[in-house]
Tab-separated table of C-alpha atoms and ligand atoms in Angstrom:
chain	number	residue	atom	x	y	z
A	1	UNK	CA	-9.310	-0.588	15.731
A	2	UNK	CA	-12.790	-1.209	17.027
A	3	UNK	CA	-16.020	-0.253	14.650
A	4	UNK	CA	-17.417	2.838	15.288
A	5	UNK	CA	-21.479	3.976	15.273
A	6	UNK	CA	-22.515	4.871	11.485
A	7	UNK	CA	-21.060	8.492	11.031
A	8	UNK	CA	-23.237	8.532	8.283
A	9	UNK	CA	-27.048	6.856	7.448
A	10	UNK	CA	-26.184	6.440	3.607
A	11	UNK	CA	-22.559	7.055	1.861
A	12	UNK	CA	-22.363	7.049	-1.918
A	13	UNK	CA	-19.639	6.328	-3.638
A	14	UNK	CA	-19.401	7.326	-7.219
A	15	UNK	CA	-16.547	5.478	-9.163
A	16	UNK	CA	-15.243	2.445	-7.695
A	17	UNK	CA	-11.204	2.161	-8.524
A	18	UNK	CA	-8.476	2.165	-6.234
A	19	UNK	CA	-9.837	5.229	-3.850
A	20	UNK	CA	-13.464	4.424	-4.126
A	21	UNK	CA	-13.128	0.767	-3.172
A	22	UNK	CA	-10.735	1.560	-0.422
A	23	UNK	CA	-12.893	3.972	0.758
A	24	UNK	CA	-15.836	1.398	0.658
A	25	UNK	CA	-13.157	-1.229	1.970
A	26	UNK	CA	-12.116	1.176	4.720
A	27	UNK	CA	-15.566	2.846	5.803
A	28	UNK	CA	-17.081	-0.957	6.522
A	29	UNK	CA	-14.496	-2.495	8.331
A	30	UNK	CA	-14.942	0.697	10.772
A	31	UNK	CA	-18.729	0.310	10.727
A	32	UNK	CA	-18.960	4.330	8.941
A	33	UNK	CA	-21.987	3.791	7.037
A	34	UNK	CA	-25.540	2.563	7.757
A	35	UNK	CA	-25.716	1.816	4.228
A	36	UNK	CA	-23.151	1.856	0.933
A	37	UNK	CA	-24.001	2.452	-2.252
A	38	UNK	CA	-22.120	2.500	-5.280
A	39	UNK	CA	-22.198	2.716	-8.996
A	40	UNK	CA	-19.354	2.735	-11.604
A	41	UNK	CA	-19.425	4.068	-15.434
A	42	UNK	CA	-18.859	0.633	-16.949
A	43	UNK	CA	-21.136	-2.350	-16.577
A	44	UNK	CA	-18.286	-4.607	-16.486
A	45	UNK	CA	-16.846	-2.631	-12.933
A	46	UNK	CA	-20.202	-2.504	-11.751
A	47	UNK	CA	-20.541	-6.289	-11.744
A	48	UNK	CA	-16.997	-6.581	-10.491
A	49	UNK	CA	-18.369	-4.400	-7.239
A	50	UNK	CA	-21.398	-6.716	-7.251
A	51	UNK	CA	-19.422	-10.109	-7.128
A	52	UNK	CA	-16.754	-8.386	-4.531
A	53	UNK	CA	-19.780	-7.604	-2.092
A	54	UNK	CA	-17.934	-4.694	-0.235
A	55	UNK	CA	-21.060	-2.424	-0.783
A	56	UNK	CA	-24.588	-2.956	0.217
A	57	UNK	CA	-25.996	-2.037	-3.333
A	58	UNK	CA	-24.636	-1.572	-6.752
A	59	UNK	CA	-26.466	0.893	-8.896
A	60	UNK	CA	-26.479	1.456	-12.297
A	61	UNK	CA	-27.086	5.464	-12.226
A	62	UNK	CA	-24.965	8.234	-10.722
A	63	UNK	CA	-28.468	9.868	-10.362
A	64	UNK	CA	-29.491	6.739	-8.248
A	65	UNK	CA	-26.641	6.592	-6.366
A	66	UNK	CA	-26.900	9.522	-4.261
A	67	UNK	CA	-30.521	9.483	-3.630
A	68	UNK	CA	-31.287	9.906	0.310
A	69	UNK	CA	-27.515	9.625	0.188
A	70	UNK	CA	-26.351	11.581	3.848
A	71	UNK	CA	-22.569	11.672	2.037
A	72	UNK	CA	-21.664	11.587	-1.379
A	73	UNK	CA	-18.191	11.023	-2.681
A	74	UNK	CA	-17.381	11.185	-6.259
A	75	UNK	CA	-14.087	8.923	-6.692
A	76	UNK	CA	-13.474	9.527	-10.821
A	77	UNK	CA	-10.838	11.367	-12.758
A	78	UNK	CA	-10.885	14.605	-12.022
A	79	UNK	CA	-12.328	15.790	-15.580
A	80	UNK	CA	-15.082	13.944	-14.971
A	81	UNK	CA	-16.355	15.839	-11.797
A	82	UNK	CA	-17.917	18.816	-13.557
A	83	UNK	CA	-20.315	17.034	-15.867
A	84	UNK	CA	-20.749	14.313	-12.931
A	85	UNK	CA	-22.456	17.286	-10.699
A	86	UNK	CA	-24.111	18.458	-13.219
A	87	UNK	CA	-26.316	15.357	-13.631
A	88	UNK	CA	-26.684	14.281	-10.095
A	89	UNK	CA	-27.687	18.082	-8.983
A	90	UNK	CA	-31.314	17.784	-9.135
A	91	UNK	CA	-31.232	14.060	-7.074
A	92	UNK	CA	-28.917	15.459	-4.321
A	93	UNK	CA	-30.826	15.472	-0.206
A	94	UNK	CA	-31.000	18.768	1.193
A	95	UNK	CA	-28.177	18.889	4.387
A	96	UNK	CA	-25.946	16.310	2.256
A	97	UNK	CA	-22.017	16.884	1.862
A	98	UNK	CA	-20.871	16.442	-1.396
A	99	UNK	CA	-16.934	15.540	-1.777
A	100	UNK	CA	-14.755	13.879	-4.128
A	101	UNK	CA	-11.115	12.990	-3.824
A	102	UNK	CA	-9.496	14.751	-7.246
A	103	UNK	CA	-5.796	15.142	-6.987
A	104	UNK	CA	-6.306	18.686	-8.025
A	105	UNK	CA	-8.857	21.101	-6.137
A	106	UNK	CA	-8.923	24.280	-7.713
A	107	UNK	CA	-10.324	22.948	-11.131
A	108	UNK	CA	-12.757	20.588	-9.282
A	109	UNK	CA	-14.224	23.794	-7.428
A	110	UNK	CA	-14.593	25.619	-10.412
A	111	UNK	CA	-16.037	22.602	-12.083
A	112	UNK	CA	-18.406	21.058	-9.349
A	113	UNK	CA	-19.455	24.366	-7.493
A	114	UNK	CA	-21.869	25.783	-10.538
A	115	UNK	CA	-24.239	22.684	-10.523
A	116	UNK	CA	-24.519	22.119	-7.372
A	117	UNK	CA	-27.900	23.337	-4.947
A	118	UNK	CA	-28.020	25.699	-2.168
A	119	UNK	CA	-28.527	23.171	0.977
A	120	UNK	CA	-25.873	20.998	0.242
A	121	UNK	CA	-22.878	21.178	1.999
A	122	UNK	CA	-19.490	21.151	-0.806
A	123	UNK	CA	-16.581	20.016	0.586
A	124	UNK	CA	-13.715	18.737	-1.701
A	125	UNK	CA	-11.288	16.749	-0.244
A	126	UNK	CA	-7.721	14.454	-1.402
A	127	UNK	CA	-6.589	11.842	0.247
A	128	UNK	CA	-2.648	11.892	-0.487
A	129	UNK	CA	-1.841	8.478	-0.462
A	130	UNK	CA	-2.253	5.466	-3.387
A	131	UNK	CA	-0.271	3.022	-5.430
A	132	UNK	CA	-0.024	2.662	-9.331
A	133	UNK	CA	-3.271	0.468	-9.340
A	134	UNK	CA	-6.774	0.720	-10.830
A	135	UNK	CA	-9.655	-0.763	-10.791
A	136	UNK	CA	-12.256	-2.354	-8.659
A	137	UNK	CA	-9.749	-4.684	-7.271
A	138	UNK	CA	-6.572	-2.489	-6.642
A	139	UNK	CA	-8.241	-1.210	-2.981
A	140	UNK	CA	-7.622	-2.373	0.318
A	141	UNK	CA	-8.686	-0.880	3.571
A	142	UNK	CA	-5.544	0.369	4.805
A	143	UNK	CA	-4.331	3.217	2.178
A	144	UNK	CA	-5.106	5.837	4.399
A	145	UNK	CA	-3.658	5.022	7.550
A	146	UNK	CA	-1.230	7.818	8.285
A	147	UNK	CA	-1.662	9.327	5.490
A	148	UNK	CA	-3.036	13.351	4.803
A	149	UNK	CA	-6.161	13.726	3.741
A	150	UNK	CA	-6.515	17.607	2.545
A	151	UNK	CA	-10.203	19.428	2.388
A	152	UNK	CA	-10.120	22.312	0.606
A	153	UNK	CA	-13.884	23.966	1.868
A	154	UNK	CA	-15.272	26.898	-0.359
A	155	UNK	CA	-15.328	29.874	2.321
A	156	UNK	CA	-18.800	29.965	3.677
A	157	UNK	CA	-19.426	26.160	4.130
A	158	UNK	CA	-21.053	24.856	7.007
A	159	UNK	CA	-18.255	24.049	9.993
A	160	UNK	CA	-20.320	20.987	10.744
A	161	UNK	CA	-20.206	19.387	7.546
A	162	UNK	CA	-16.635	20.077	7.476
A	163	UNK	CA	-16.231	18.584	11.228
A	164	UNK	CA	-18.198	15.707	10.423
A	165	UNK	CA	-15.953	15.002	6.383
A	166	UNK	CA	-12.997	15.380	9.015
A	167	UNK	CA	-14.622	12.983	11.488
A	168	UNK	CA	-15.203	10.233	8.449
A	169	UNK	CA	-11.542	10.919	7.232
A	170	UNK	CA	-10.241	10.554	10.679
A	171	UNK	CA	-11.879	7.132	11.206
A	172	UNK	CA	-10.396	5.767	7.867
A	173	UNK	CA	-7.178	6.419	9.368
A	174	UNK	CA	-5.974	9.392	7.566
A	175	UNK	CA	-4.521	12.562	9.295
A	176	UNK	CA	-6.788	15.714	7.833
A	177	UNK	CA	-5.744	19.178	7.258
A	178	UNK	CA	-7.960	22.087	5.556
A	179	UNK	CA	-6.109	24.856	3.121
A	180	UNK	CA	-7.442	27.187	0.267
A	181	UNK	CA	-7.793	24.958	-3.353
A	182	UNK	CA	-5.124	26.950	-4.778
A	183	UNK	CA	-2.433	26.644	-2.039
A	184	UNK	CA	-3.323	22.749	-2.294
A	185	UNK	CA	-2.462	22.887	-6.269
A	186	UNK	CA	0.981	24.518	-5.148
A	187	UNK	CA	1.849	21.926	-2.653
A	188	UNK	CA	0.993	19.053	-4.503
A	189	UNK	CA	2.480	20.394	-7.823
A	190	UNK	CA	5.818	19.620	-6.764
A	191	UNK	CA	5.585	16.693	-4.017
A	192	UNK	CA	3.782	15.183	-6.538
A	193	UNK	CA	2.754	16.426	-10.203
A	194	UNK	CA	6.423	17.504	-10.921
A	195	UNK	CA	7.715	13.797	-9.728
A	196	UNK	CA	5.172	12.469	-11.862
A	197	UNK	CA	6.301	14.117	-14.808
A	198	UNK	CA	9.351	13.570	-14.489
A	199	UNK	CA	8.938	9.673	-13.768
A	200	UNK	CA	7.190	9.533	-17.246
A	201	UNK	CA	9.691	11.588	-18.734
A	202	UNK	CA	12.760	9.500	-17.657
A	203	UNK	CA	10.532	6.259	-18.705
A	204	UNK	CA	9.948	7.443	-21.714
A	205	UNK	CA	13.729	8.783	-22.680
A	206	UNK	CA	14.987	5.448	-21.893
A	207	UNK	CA	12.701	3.928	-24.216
A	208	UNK	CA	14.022	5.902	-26.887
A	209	UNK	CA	17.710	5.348	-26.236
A	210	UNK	CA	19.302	3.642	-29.289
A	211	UNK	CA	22.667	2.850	-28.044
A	212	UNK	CA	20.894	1.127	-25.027
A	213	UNK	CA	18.599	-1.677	-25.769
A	214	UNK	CA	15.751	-1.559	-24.383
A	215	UNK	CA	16.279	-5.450	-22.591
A	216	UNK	CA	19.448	-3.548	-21.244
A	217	UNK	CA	16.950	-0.725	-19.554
A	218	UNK	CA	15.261	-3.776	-18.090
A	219	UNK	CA	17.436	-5.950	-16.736
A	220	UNK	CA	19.457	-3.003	-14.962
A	221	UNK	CA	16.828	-1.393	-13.684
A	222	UNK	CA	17.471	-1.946	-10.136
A	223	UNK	CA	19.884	0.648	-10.505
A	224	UNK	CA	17.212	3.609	-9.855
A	225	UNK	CA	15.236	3.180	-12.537
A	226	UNK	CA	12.869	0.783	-11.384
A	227	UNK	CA	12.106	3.380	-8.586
A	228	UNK	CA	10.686	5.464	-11.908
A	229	UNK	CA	8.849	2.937	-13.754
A	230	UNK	CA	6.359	2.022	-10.818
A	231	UNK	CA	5.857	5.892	-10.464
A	232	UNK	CA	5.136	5.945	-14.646
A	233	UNK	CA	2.720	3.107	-14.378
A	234	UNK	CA	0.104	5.068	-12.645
A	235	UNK	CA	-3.122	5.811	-14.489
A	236	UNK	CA	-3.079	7.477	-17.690
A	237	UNK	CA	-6.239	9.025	-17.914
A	238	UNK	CA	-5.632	10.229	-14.081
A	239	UNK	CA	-2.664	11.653	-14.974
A	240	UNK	CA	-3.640	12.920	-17.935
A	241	UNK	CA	-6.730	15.236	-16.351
A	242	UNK	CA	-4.225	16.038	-13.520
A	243	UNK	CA	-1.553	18.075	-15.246
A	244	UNK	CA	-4.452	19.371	-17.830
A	245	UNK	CA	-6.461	20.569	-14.718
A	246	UNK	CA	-3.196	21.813	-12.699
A	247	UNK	CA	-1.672	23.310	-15.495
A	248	UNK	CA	-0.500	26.575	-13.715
A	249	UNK	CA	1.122	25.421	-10.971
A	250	UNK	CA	3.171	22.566	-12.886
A	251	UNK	CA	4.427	25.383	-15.143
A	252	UNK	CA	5.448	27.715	-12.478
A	253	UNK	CA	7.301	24.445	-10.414
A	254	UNK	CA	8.504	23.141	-14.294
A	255	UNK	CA	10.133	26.608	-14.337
A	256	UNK	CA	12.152	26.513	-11.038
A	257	UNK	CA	12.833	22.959	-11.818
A	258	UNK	CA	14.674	23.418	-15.135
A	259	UNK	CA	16.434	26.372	-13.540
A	260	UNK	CA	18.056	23.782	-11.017
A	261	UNK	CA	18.377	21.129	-13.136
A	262	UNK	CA	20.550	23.430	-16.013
A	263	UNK	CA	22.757	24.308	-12.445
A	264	UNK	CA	23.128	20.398	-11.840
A	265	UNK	CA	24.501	20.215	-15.528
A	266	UNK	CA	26.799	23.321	-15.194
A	267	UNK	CA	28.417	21.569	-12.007
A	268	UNK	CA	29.057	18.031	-13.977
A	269	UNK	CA	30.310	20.207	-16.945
A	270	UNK	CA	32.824	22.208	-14.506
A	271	UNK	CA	33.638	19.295	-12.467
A	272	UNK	CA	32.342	21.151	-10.245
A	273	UNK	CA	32.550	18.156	-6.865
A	274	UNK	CA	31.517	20.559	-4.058
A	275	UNK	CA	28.494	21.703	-6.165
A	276	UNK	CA	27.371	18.552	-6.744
A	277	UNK	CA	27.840	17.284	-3.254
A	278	UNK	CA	26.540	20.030	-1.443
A	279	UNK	CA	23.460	19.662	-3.257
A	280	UNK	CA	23.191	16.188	-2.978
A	281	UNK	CA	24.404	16.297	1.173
A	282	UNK	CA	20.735	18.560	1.189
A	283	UNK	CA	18.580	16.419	-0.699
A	284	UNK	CA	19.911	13.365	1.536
A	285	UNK	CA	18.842	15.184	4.620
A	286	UNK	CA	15.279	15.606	3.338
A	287	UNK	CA	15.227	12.189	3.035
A	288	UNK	CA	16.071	11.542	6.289
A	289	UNK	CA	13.237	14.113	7.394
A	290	UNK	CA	10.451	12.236	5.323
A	291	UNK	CA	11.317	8.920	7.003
A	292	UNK	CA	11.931	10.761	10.605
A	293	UNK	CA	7.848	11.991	10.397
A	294	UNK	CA	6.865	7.863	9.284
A	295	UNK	CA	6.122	9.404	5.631
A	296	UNK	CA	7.941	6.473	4.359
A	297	UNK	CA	10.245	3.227	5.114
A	298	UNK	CA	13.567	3.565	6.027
A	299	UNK	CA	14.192	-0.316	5.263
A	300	UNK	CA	16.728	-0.673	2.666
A	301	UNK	CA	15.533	-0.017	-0.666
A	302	UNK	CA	12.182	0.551	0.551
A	303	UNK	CA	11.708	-2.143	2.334
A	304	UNK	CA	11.342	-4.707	-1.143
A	305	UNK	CA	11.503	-8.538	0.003
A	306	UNK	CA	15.168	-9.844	-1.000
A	307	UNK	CA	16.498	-13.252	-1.859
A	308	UNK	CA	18.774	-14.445	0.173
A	309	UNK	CA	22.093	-15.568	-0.732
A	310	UNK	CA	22.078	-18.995	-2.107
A	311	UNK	CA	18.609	-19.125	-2.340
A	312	UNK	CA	17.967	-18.187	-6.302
A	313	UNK	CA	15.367	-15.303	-6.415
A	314	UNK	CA	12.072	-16.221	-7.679
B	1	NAP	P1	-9.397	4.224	-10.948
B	1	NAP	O1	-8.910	3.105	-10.102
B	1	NAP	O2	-9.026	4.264	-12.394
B	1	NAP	O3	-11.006	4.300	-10.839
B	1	NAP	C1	-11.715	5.313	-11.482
B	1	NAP	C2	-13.220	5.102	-11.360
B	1	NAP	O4	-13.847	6.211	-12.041
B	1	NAP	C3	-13.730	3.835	-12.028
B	1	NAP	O5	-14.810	3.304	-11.281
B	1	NAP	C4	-14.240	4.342	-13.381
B	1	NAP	O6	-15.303	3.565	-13.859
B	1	NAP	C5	-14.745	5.729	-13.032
B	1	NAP	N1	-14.692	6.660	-14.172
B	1	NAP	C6	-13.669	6.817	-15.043
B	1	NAP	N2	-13.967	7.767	-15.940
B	1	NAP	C7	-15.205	8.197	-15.639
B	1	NAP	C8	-16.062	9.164	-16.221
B	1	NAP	N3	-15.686	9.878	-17.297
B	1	NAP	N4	-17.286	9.354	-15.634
B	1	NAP	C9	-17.663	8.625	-14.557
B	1	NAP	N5	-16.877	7.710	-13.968
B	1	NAP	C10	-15.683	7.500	-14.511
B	1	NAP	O7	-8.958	5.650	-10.365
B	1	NAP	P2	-8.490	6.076	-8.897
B	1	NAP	O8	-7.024	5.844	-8.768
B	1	NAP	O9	-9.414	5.492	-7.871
B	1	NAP	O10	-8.659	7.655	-9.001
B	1	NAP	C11	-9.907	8.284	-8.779
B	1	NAP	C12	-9.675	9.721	-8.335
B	1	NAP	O11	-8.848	9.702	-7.175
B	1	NAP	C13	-8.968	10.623	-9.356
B	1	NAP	O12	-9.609	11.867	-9.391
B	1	NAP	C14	-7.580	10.786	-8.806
B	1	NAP	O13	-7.068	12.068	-9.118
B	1	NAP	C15	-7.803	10.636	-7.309
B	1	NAP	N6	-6.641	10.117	-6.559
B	1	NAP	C16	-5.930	9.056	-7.053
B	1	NAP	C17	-4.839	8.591	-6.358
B	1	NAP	C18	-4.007	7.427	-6.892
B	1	NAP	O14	-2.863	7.245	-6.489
B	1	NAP	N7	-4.527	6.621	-7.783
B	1	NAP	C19	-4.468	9.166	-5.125
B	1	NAP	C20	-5.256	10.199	-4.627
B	1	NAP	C21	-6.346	10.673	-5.359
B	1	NAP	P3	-15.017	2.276	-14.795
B	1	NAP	O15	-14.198	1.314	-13.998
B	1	NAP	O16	-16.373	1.755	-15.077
B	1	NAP	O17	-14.294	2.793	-16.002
């Protein structure tokens, strides 16, 4: 891809982990930004940021950070958003947009849209894609290449700030699509809250088996449960706001889910064969659809590097 003209004079990014610094990653190897700036809550990330020298500035104040800012993007767990726009209200430019990129949208509106001034354009957005990673180090430029990035626009914004966050999430690669908060907390509850959940769940009961050790869990994890301990390695304090900030909408999908799940066991307590495959003939088509629309890889076992027969794995 060839660098576009500056979409925007000034970007700020607030948080640098694995969305903010693939953001910054992403936004200057397509020439986005006249200028990036970006601050983190620790001193230890901010020097990180400094020594990486993805950004043109590292501050040390959110306050600071979006000054003259044409963009601002707050990339922190989404608890902290609330008391975030709270103390960078006052600094904001008249005509900026104000986004973020929580996992969960209808507690981010609620928490964000208080604070912040008339004149500033709010549009939340979340980019669906990542990896279990944190930190200043865990970006790279091309997460969002075919992947969704959602904005969720309060009804009234501006339909040129909302063009132009579309524009910016186009040009990181991402394909963009615009729904209501709570519709987005419905959706995402079950591709990927309820997953989640379940990932840690499944981690966490295998822990606890006593008549399986837990170097037995280990070595034959390949068996699926590998699959579940990359998903159960992702941020806890992420995770943590997400299911406090969704709570709803994973109880209403917890709900259904049990409901199916207590049908699985009925079928494997009634021997119940067609049950089970029928059910599992479905899930194997969806599957199918996911890699069909290049949502995933259909290399075998997801496309992990093998050894090679008579070579001894690494
Ligand atoms: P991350 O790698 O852990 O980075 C989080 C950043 O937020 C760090 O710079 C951290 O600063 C800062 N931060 C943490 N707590 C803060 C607080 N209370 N106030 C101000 N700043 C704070 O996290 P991430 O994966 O980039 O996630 C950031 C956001 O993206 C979350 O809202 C998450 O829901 C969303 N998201 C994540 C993914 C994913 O797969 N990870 C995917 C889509 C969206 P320090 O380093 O100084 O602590």
């Amino acid at each position: 891809m060839s660098a576009a003209s500056p979409l925007f004079p000034k970007i700020a990014l607030i948080g640098f982990g694995l969305i903010g610094g693939s953001i910054a990653r992403a936004a200057r190897a397509q020439g986005l930004a006249g200028e990036i700036v970006t601050t983190a809550r620790s001193a230890r990330t901010r020097a990180r940021v400094e020594e990486l020298g993805i950004v043109d500035r590292v501050v040390e104040t959110n306050a600071e950070a979006v000054e003259d800012a044409d963009l601002v993007i707050l990339c922190i767990p989404v608890g902290a958003c609330g008391p975030v726009a709270q103390e960078i209200a006052a600094t904001l430019k008249p005509g900026a947009i104000i986004s973020d990129v929580g996992s969960v949208k209808g507690a981010v509106v609620r928490d964000m849209a208080p604070y912040l001034p008339d004149g500033v354009h709010f549009v939340p957005a979340h980019p669906v894609a990542g990896t279990e990673h944190s930190g200043p180090d865990s970006g790279f430029a091309e997460l969002f290449i075919n992947r969704w990035c959602i904005l969720t626009p309060p009804d009234g914004v501006d339909p040129e700030a909302i063009e132009r966050l579309r524009a910016f999430w186009a040009a990181l690669g991402a394909r963009v699509e615009i729904m209501t908060p709570d519709h987005h907390d419905l959706v995402l509850a079950i591709t990927s809250h309820l997953p989640h959940l379940i990932a840690y769940t499944i981690v966490g009961t295998a822990d606890e088996l006593a008549q399986v050790t837990s170097s037995e869990v280990i070595k034959f994890s390949a068996g699926g449960f590998r699959d579940f301990t990359r998903i159960a390695a992702s941020d806890p304090t992420m995770w943590r706001d997400v299911f406090l900030a969704n709570k709803e909408a994973v109880l209403e999908m917890l709900g259904t889910f049990n409901e199916d799940l207590s049908k699985l066991t009925r079928a494997i307590r009634r021997n119940d064969g067609e049950a089970l495959f029928e059910h599992f003939s479905r899930t194997r088509a969806i599957r199918r659809g996911i890699v069909e629309i290049g949502q995933d890889s259909a290399a075998p076992d997801f496309g992990r590097p093998h050894a090679q027969l008579g070579k001894k794995a690494e």
